[in-house]
Amino acid sequence: MFSYISCRTFSVAPAMSARTHVNYEVKEDVAVIRMNDPTSKVNTLSVQMQNEMIEVFNEVLANDAVQSAVLISSKPGCFIAGADINMIQACNTSEEVTKLSQEGQKMFARIEKSPKPIVAAINGPCLGGGLEFAIACQYRVATKSKKTVLGTPEVMLGLLPGAGGTQRLPKMVGIPGAFDMMLTGRNIRADKAKKMGLVHQLVDPLGPGLKSPEERTIEYLEEVAIQCAKGIVNKKISLTKEKGMMQKVQDYVMGIEFVRQQIYKTVTAKVMKMSKGLYPAPLKIIESVKAGLEQGPDSGYLAEAQNFGKLAMTSESNALIGLYHGQVACKKNRFGVPERPVKNLAILGAGLMGAGIAQVTVDKGIHTVLKDTTVEGLSRGQQQVYKGLNDKTKKKTITSFERDFTLASLTGQLDYSGFEKADMVIEAVFEDLNIKHRVIKEVEAVIPPHCIFATNTSALPIKDIAAASIRPEKVIGMHYFSPVDKMQLLEIITTDKTSKDTTASAVAVGLKQGKVIIVVGDGPGFYTTRCLAPMLAEAVRLLQEGVDPKKLDALTTGFGFPVGAATLADEVGIDVAAHVAEDLGKAFGSRFGGGNVEVLKTMVEKGFKGRKSGKGCYVYTPGLKSKDVNPDIEDVLEKYKLTPNPLVSSDSDVQYRLVSRFVNEAVMCLQEGILNGPVEGDIGAVFGLGFPPCLGGPFRFVDTFGANKLVEKMRRYEEVYGNHFTPCQLLLDHAKDSSKRFHK
Amino acid sequence: SQRMLKQTLFNLLKKTLAKPGVKNIVLVEGVRTPFLLSGTTYADLMPHDLARAALQGLLHKTSLPKDAVDYIIYGTVIQEVKTSNVAREASLGAGFSDKIPSHTVTMACISSNVAMTTGVGLITAGQCDTIVAGGVEFMSDVPIRHSRKMRKTMLALNRAKTLGQRLSLIGSIRMAHLTPELPAVAEFSTAETMGHSADRLAAAFGVTRLEQDEFALRSHTLAKQAQDAGLLSDVISFKVPGRDTVAKDNGIRPSSMEQLAKLKPAFIKPHGTVTAANSSFLTDGASAVLIMSEEKALAMGYKPKAYLRDFVFVSQDPKDQLLLGPAYGTPKVLARAGLTMDDIDVFEFHEAFAGQIMANLKALDSDWFAQTYMGRKVKVGAPAMEKFNLWGGSLSLGHPFGATGCRLVTTVAHRLLKEGGQYGLVAACAAGGQGHAMVIEAYPQ
């Protein structure tokens, strides 16, 4: 099977090997195979890594002094983070990708059938291809470190586990467990992985000793893994698991074809409901699992490889991978290291936003002051922070002690005491320019000269707020999204006067808070709110034209938005939407028209402010998940009723009327320099506004859909509605020249 | 070299650690009840009974008048709720004058160390001259509580006014209410049991199972030798009501390396190294010491056994450095006293786990550890084993949490007398990531 194998015993002489990624050393009769990609912080299954791995594996098999092997990473905190995405992206046809998958399958099949048992010793992320590698090994030992997570995140990139994962996982963790892992792509912590049967043994992370904790923990893991490898060889450890009663029953049930068919059906229905059929990957995962279980491993592996090839060529996968790269880019601080790190942060206003910001700050080693003007407001905010942490305690992600310890970094107060120590103040008070001016003056009287003043606003131009400041270079906008602890995006807005260090500092704080960050220029509505406003205006027009809120929601979610337009308006708040529509309407003129602002205003007058008031487009009953359309808005809509034009009112037209206005505005933001680039534009739209991830963001959408086709549609709508649909110059440029693309 | 010469001279002169303007405080006497495996002969007693026995033993041994004490302080860990100030109940029960105030302190396994140093503080401050300090632990009975739900219901029942209210409360009791709540053996802040942490500590310092078993065997062997040679003179005999008189510790069991090797790991399975045999066991016992200002002791005609000199308390991360108190405390207290490791003639370290002792010794002997975690330029070095815990230790003699500190101090005093040394060092770790170290100087005989 192997052409030539050099006869080397013990440790590989470095001179003989030009290997840089994989090496091994023989300890007694155990080969310790160590991976370390010297070019990256994480290990990936790159071509280089795979080639060297095969080489080493061949040597280990041929080495008579070796009885067993341990596979370990010498990188502290990373086993294998996954396959190398660039390897897939470098392929031009699905056949090429299928071949990649088959090579991977072949390599892992050899690992699985290895006559010398291989123990995977896992510390840090073991994801995607890394997990597939590990589950091909005979035994798995993992550290209980918080960094150790196992999972198959391929689905989030529009792909599937293409190196045997769809075939091995169902056998290892059961069909339901495997579907759960592969369809959600979620990370599984080591202790859970042990319970699921994904790993055999756990190793505790160590503290200070005679070496650094990280170094010694890996060494310890290796020692334990070597013991396991020896134990397997001398039969002290059995590889056939003693099955419990529950396991036997489950196996029996899963052995019934009818039951399996029911599972496929249920899972498919669930996927269709969640994805609206817009994401091909989950369906292909189900298909591949099914092929393996129903038609045998040959069909299964073939289906997996072919489906992997097909998925890699889909626009959805392309979009999701683009978002992944974008997200990585938006997790970096391109403004450099700030002069002084923010250690004391004060937040003004303990409302939903203020408390939310406190929630994501207080557990990051930053002392956080939460200030409000009333005891009631403050205690509501403090309770929100407590609840956020306590929920984590209930889910056992932190201990009650860690909760209390974290809360010790939060100070609630009604006055400005201690503000002389603040490094940054984030105000999250009511969206009113006069109030913001009053606050900025009050704060500037008490803070030290280096302190940054960040304003959390969703629409007010930062330069207008900064007008009241005596130190505008320290003023910056930090636009968080609600709920702050769930929404990943942070939009940072700089004015002409904002200093680079101020920006660097704001980005550093945002990154600490775990945010994906876009930094945009100042202007009414900045980037995100500005894109959303025309779409909401169109939504209001559609309501006026008689499209029922439920229908409107169905059409938007059917396009891939996670939240329907009507529901989104309720979530944002009808009053906020009215406010924004009016403000931006004034700033941008008739282009931002469409629906009548009076519709929103009338709703607000009637108390229909959205979810927070219990009524908006819908009626919200506490404790009930389902919601009915608010019957009282019919009168309002009747009053402002418009007659729809049948030429532009098909379901598809409704969708494109909403989306094209959004996209056009996004492109205009790039044209005007509000945006730094299309990557940030896509990230902002997807992570902040829920633009369909399968489309990858407005810019990728234009690339994929074709600017000319979009312009064509807009011209058609323009004829009916006028300048609301006039394409911007940059979009026209792209329509004219099909070689122009936002993403290369 | 000059430094070596200086060192030699210093050793020859054996100068005292007395400091100008600071009162000399002496240990007059120290006693303890036999330390017994919990659940054995003491099983039917209460904690204050054991403490009483120790106090009465001290009175007997010193012929101290029952009203000659200014203050009594006791340390304990797991408190019996009926005698939460066990110092008071025990001193009253031991027949001390009811005019002597007493209080109880707690600091995990160094509780009686705190009792003693509190006494030292009172004497130094000029508030007292004569202190009895001690410690007691009784693991044969521990407070097992109703569940929080049940307690809540029972307290609500107390307040219920009508029969209907009472019935509805009784009706609300479910099976889950009846699950009892045991006192936690785990660290509150980390939820990790001490044995688990000790195993991780041993692994962090690369302490092998073999090293641990060897140390455990050493402890038992030395304890047995000391017991047989009658060196454990601090042990008093105690007539247990309804049972026999107890005069010896009953946990000393020298075994063989083969026997020890057979045991499975007790906490981290299957690859851990800490076993039941290389850990200290649950123990019942009490100790007591008489501490006085030197002037007072001499005035009362006592011949003190030792001076209590510098001491430190240290604390560190309760997760990863839970049991490293001795490693942190030793260099600090040596620096305070102006001594080096070589100056110490007698070491008595609390042996919580063999792995913990070995880890501490390795930490003391590591320049890297000293530099990285203790902010020191160099290590102080590990104690010489021929001076270390020569009469057994907590692993073999037993470890009644609250009582061990006084045993350590008394043993140092007795060993200094027996071996003719000048300085002794006590060090101990405690739950919460805390630790204690104290320098003791022989009293000129």
mmCIF file of N, CA and C in Angstrom, chain A residues 622-666:
data_model
loop_
_atom_site.group_PDB
_atom_site.id
_atom_site.type_symbol
_atom_site.label_atom_id
_atom_site.label_comp_id
_atom_site.label_asym_id
_atom_site.label_seq_id
_atom_site.Cartn_x
_atom_site.Cartn_y
_atom_site.Cartn_z
ATOM 1 N N PRO A 622 -48.475 38.620 27.439
ATOM 2 C CA PRO A 622 -47.342 38.041 28.171
ATOM 3 C C PRO A 622 -47.524 36.534 28.359
ATOM 4 N N GLY A 623 -46.473 35.790 28.161
ATOM 5 C CA GLY A 623 -46.526 34.346 28.337
ATOM 6 C C GLY A 623 -46.932 33.613 27.072
ATOM 7 N N LEU A 624 -47.506 34.337 26.127
ATOM 8 C CA LEU A 624 -47.922 33.696 24.875
ATOM 9 C C LEU A 624 -46.897 33.963 23.790
ATOM 10 N N LYS A 625 -46.548 32.923 23.053
ATOM 11 C CA LYS A 625 -45.561 33.095 21.997
ATOM 12 C C LYS A 625 -46.222 33.576 20.709
ATOM 13 N N SER A 626 -47.401 32.993 20.438
ATOM 14 C CA SER A 626 -48.095 33.388 19.202
ATOM 15 C C SER A 626 -48.710 34.775 19.398
ATOM 16 N N LYS A 627 -48.850 35.491 18.320
ATOM 17 C CA LYS A 627 -49.407 36.839 18.427
ATOM 18 C C LYS A 627 -50.397 37.062 17.296
ATOM 19 N N ASP A 628 -51.415 37.846 17.602
ATOM 20 C CA ASP A 628 -52.415 38.160 16.572
ATOM 21 C C ASP A 628 -52.218 39.582 16.104
ATOM 22 N N VAL A 629 -52.705 39.820 14.884
ATOM 23 C CA VAL A 629 -52.640 41.173 14.349
ATOM 24 C C VAL A 629 -53.511 42.076 15.210
ATOM 25 N N ASN A 630 -53.002 43.238 15.523
ATOM 26 C CA ASN A 630 -53.751 44.200 16.329
ATOM 27 C C ASN A 630 -54.971 44.672 15.527
ATOM 28 N N PRO A 631 -56.183 44.296 15.959
ATOM 29 C CA PRO A 631 -57.371 44.629 15.151
ATOM 30 C C PRO A 631 -57.585 46.144 15.040
ATOM 31 N N ASP A 632 -57.076 46.883 16.035
ATOM 32 C CA ASP A 632 -57.323 48.327 16.051
ATOM 33 C C ASP A 632 -56.493 49.107 15.030
ATOM 34 N N ILE A 633 -55.474 48.449 14.417
ATOM 35 C CA ILE A 633 -54.715 49.243 13.443
ATOM 36 C C ILE A 633 -55.446 49.318 12.102
ATOM 37 N N GLU A 634 -56.472 48.464 11.959
ATOM 38 C CA GLU A 634 -57.213 48.485 10.691
ATOM 39 C C GLU A 634 -57.818 49.859 10.423
ATOM 40 N N ASP A 635 -58.343 50.467 11.487
ATOM 41 C CA ASP A 635 -58.926 51.812 11.336
ATOM 42 C C ASP A 635 -57.868 52.792 10.839
ATOM 43 N N VAL A 636 -56.690 52.686 11.479
ATOM 44 C CA VAL A 636 -55.602 53.595 11.110
ATOM 45 C C VAL A 636 -55.248 53.399 9.640
ATOM 46 N N LEU A 637 -55.069 52.132 9.263
ATOM 47 C CA LEU A 637 -54.667 51.837 7.895
ATOM 48 C C LEU A 637 -55.764 52.223 6.901
ATOM 49 N N GLU A 638 -56.984 52.043 7.343
ATOM 50 C CA GLU A 638 -58.135 52.398 6.487
ATOM 51 C C GLU A 638 -58.096 53.897 6.183
ATOM 52 N N LYS A 639 -57.759 54.658 7.232
ATOM 53 C CA LYS A 639 -57.731 56.111 7.107
ATOM 54 C C LYS A 639 -56.687 56.547 6.082
ATOM 55 N N TYR A 640 -55.549 55.839 6.064
ATOM 56 C CA TYR A 640 -54.463 56.229 5.154
ATOM 57 C C TYR A 640 -54.342 55.270 3.970
ATOM 58 N N LYS A 641 -55.429 54.623 3.656
ATOM 59 C CA LYS A 641 -55.422 53.583 2.623
ATOM 60 C C LYS A 641 -54.913 54.096 1.273
ATOM 61 N N LEU A 642 -54.090 53.266 0.627
ATOM 62 C CA LEU A 642 -53.593 53.559 -0.715
ATOM 63 C C LEU A 642 -54.015 52.422 -1.631
ATOM 64 N N THR A 643 -54.158 52.741 -2.889
ATOM 65 C CA THR A 643 -54.528 51.682 -3.831
ATOM 66 C C THR A 643 -53.264 51.087 -4.430
ATOM 67 N N PRO A 644 -53.089 49.781 -4.286
ATOM 68 C CA PRO A 644 -51.892 49.175 -4.845
ATOM 69 C C PRO A 644 -51.925 49.152 -6.366
ATOM 70 N N ASN A 645 -50.761 49.291 -6.971
ATOM 71 C CA ASN A 645 -50.651 49.176 -8.424
ATOM 72 C C ASN A 645 -50.321 47.724 -8.746
ATOM 73 N N PRO A 646 -51.205 47.026 -9.439
ATOM 74 C CA PRO A 646 -51.005 45.590 -9.674
ATOM 75 C C PRO A 646 -49.711 45.287 -10.434
ATOM 76 N N LEU A 647 -49.140 46.277 -11.122
ATOM 77 C CA LEU A 647 -47.907 46.033 -11.885
ATOM 78 C C LEU A 647 -46.695 45.796 -10.987
ATOM 79 N N VAL A 648 -46.752 46.340 -9.765
ATOM 80 C CA VAL A 648 -45.595 46.216 -8.866
ATOM 81 C C VAL A 648 -46.015 45.641 -7.510
ATOM 82 N N SER A 649 -47.015 44.798 -7.522
ATOM 83 C CA SER A 649 -47.528 44.316 -6.228
ATOM 84 C C SER A 649 -47.561 42.800 -6.093
ATOM 85 N N SER A 650 -46.901 42.106 -6.995
ATOM 86 C CA SER A 650 -46.819 40.650 -6.813
ATOM 87 C C SER A 650 -45.995 40.380 -5.559
ATOM 88 N N ASP A 651 -46.084 39.159 -5.050
ATOM 89 C CA ASP A 651 -45.309 38.816 -3.846
ATOM 90 C C ASP A 651 -43.826 39.122 -4.050
ATOM 91 N N SER A 652 -43.324 38.699 -5.214
ATOM 92 C CA SER A 652 -41.914 38.922 -5.502
ATOM 93 C C SER A 652 -41.597 40.418 -5.538
ATOM 94 N N ASP A 653 -42.499 41.204 -6.171
ATOM 95 C CA ASP A 653 -42.274 42.655 -6.240
ATOM 96 C C ASP A 653 -42.265 43.280 -4.855
ATOM 97 N N VAL A 654 -43.174 42.809 -4.008
ATOM 98 C CA VAL A 654 -43.207 43.330 -2.643
ATOM 99 C C VAL A 654 -41.847 43.104 -1.980
ATOM 100 N N GLN A 655 -41.311 41.884 -2.152
ATOM 101 C CA GLN A 655 -40.016 41.566 -1.543
ATOM 102 C C GLN A 655 -38.916 42.473 -2.090
ATOM 103 N N TYR A 656 -38.909 42.623 -3.430
ATOM 104 C CA TYR A 656 -37.831 43.421 -4.020
ATOM 105 C C TYR A 656 -38.009 44.915 -3.779
ATOM 106 N N ARG A 657 -39.251 45.356 -3.610
ATOM 107 C CA ARG A 657 -39.435 46.764 -3.247
ATOM 108 C C ARG A 657 -38.781 47.043 -1.899
ATOM 109 N N LEU A 658 -38.985 46.123 -0.953
ATOM 110 C CA LEU A 658 -38.380 46.300 0.378
ATOM 111 C C LEU A 658 -36.851 46.211 0.297
ATOM 112 N N VAL A 659 -36.403 45.155 -0.360
ATOM 113 C CA VAL A 659 -34.962 44.883 -0.352
ATOM 114 C C VAL A 659 -34.176 45.892 -1.189
ATOM 115 N N SER A 660 -34.739 46.283 -2.337
ATOM 116 C CA SER A 660 -33.971 47.169 -3.205
ATOM 117 C C SER A 660 -33.747 48.530 -2.562
ATOM 118 N N ARG A 661 -34.714 48.981 -1.801
ATOM 119 C CA ARG A 661 -34.510 50.280 -1.142
ATOM 120 C C ARG A 661 -33.406 50.175 -0.089
ATOM 121 N N PHE A 662 -33.442 49.079 0.650
ATOM 122 C CA PHE A 662 -32.395 48.811 1.637
ATOM 123 C C PHE A 662 -31.020 48.792 0.952
ATOM 124 N N VAL A 663 -30.934 47.973 -0.106
ATOM 125 C CA VAL A 663 -29.649 47.755 -0.764
ATOM 126 C C VAL A 663 -29.135 49.044 -1.408
ATOM 127 N N ASN A 664 -30.038 49.757 -2.055
ATOM 128 C CA ASN A 664 -29.639 51.003 -2.724
ATOM 129 C C ASN A 664 -29.058 51.998 -1.724
ATOM 130 N N GLU A 665 -29.704 52.069 -0.557
ATOM 131 C CA GLU A 665 -29.233 52.997 0.464
ATOM 132 C C GLU A 665 -27.852 52.564 0.979
ATOM 133 N N ALA A 666 -27.671 51.238 1.110
ATOM 134 C CA ALA A 666 -26.376 50.727 1.566
ATOM 135 C C ALA A 666 -25.282 51.107 0.569
#
